[in-house]
């Protein structure tokens, strides 16, 4: 009845009643977007994700001042009408008939309906106009009808609560709680009179009345709201006089969306985000999953020890200073996993999360993980690969005290290697020239025990062991403990096709290293890394998450034997009394030291520390870190794992081991008694064993680290960056 005839004609309908009849009696209220939060293991928020920053609160948790202010300025007869205010509509119609401009008469209920329609439009992609000033009379009639329907379904207090939680206040701040935090750093229940009036005044034109950008307009608008409140009896004259004399008294705060606000936890946050966006549990398409993350009000509980992670990030920056001008392509990463659960405890690096052109210290690349998870693509393992040859040695019935002739390796291109998992049960060295990898120290081309070869990380010892083994037993262990070669850009199982893999040519992610070595800490039981322990939405619905996934992959006897040697490496060569034991681990450096490692563990925490290049990863002379400028100082020509990676591990683990259990690794098997030798062989054997004992008693300054010797062309030629496809020449220097 109140719609002008011209407007009816414009809609194509004959009467206003027809317009009403053509509409459904109610509409579907789609879920209201709410931020999602990622929590650490203790329940502390480390990141918030939203497109609309909204924190719904109950009406009882909204200041009475705010309730009065919004009613006074937007709909003073709110508690009297039934969704439509006839007086307001009549006034608006008269104004619209006598003026070229339109005035509105929307009640709070109508505005609530309009905001619900806007929300539906965003979620469904509908194109109908719900923006004030762009609505025609048919839009307005729809709003009227739905307002009446809403009043039948909801109480006045429920409508007011819904409106105050839904309406836009500024930018991406929706709802009164987010607005109160944004401008005053208080909760909605603590808003005073003048603060409430200011926020209520913003609703009409959020950008125009933004107090940060337009303080004069904002304070003028606030005072008009206060005048309305006094006129309608919502406040006294004294309250009005006091409030109107006050300044804006802003105390703004920000709640940035996404991982950029997670500080030291940003890279772990990024990893968790990628896990969710890659999992169809959270939606059929990536777009669906993004909508859920940014709008679905998820609570994501994780495994992160954020306190310890802060320490990890600090140590990573101490190791490789991100502000040093010389460190253009030198970085550090540290990641920890809990043995027995696979829970990721820390994930940090020396950079700041984000993108800034010309600033290498700010990157979104997560050095700890593979490319599909936002990572850098892994790094050559160097000698951290050698324990897997040792495990295969033990599996095939040998012992740590067996003697191996670690003579200088020489393998022709056609030399055959056992590899039962390959066609024909074997592979060849390949290439056009013989493979002659070097040791760092000339004095180690000799007979020694397997234990000695692993302790001093002798290339020739590992290679001569591998020559007596089925290479597939080595890769089987590496693959079953989660290592994947990332050289092609995507995770692939380690292949025995190119024998050079035994001294560390594969590119592997630090997270995979930490998880694999966690199995050494846990008697051969491997647990897949996991970051998320629970996910629920705002209604309490729970999503299925990955459970602890553990399996026994290595005989505990072999692990005890291996740990007997790795424990000596960590204790005597690396920690030297700083890290409380029992601890164990392995060093690793590739040729030219573009990738250096120490991966070590207690029974409670396994940590991979890595330092090297991210862009120029190829193990070539032009990329060398040996003698380069690092931390604005000249690095030693003997740069290897002991220079930066091992000290980083020690700095971190010195405190970290005390937060988790430290039990015994078990006892390695003793050296089996040899068969009774001939007298002259007895004498020779005794002499050799004394030499080995003497060698083992030396400190780590005696045998040079692999990268400490100057490599010749045969060391650095072919295949130093993951292989040249034939295995020949891949014997990069990695015995550190």
PDB file of C-alpha atoms in Angstrom, residues 399 401 561 667-673:
ATOM      1  CA  UNK A 399      78.652 -56.430  13.076  1.00  0.00           C
ATOM      2  CA  UNK A 401      83.300 -54.413  14.786  1.00  0.00           C
ATOM      3  CA  UNK A 561      74.343 -51.184  17.671  1.00  0.00           C
ATOM      4  CA  UNK A 667      73.366 -51.478  24.881  1.00  0.00           C
ATOM      5  CA  UNK A 668      75.155 -52.225  21.643  1.00  0.00           C
ATOM      6  CA  UNK A 669      76.294 -55.794  21.127  1.00  0.00           C
ATOM      7  CA  UNK A 670      79.851 -56.445  22.107  1.00  0.00           C
ATOM      8  CA  UNK A 671      82.470 -57.387  19.578  1.00  0.00           C
ATOM      9  CA  UNK A 672      82.096 -61.108  18.892  1.00  0.00           C
ATOM     10  CA  UNK A 673      85.245 -63.125  19.618  1.00  0.00           C
TER      11      UNK A 673
END
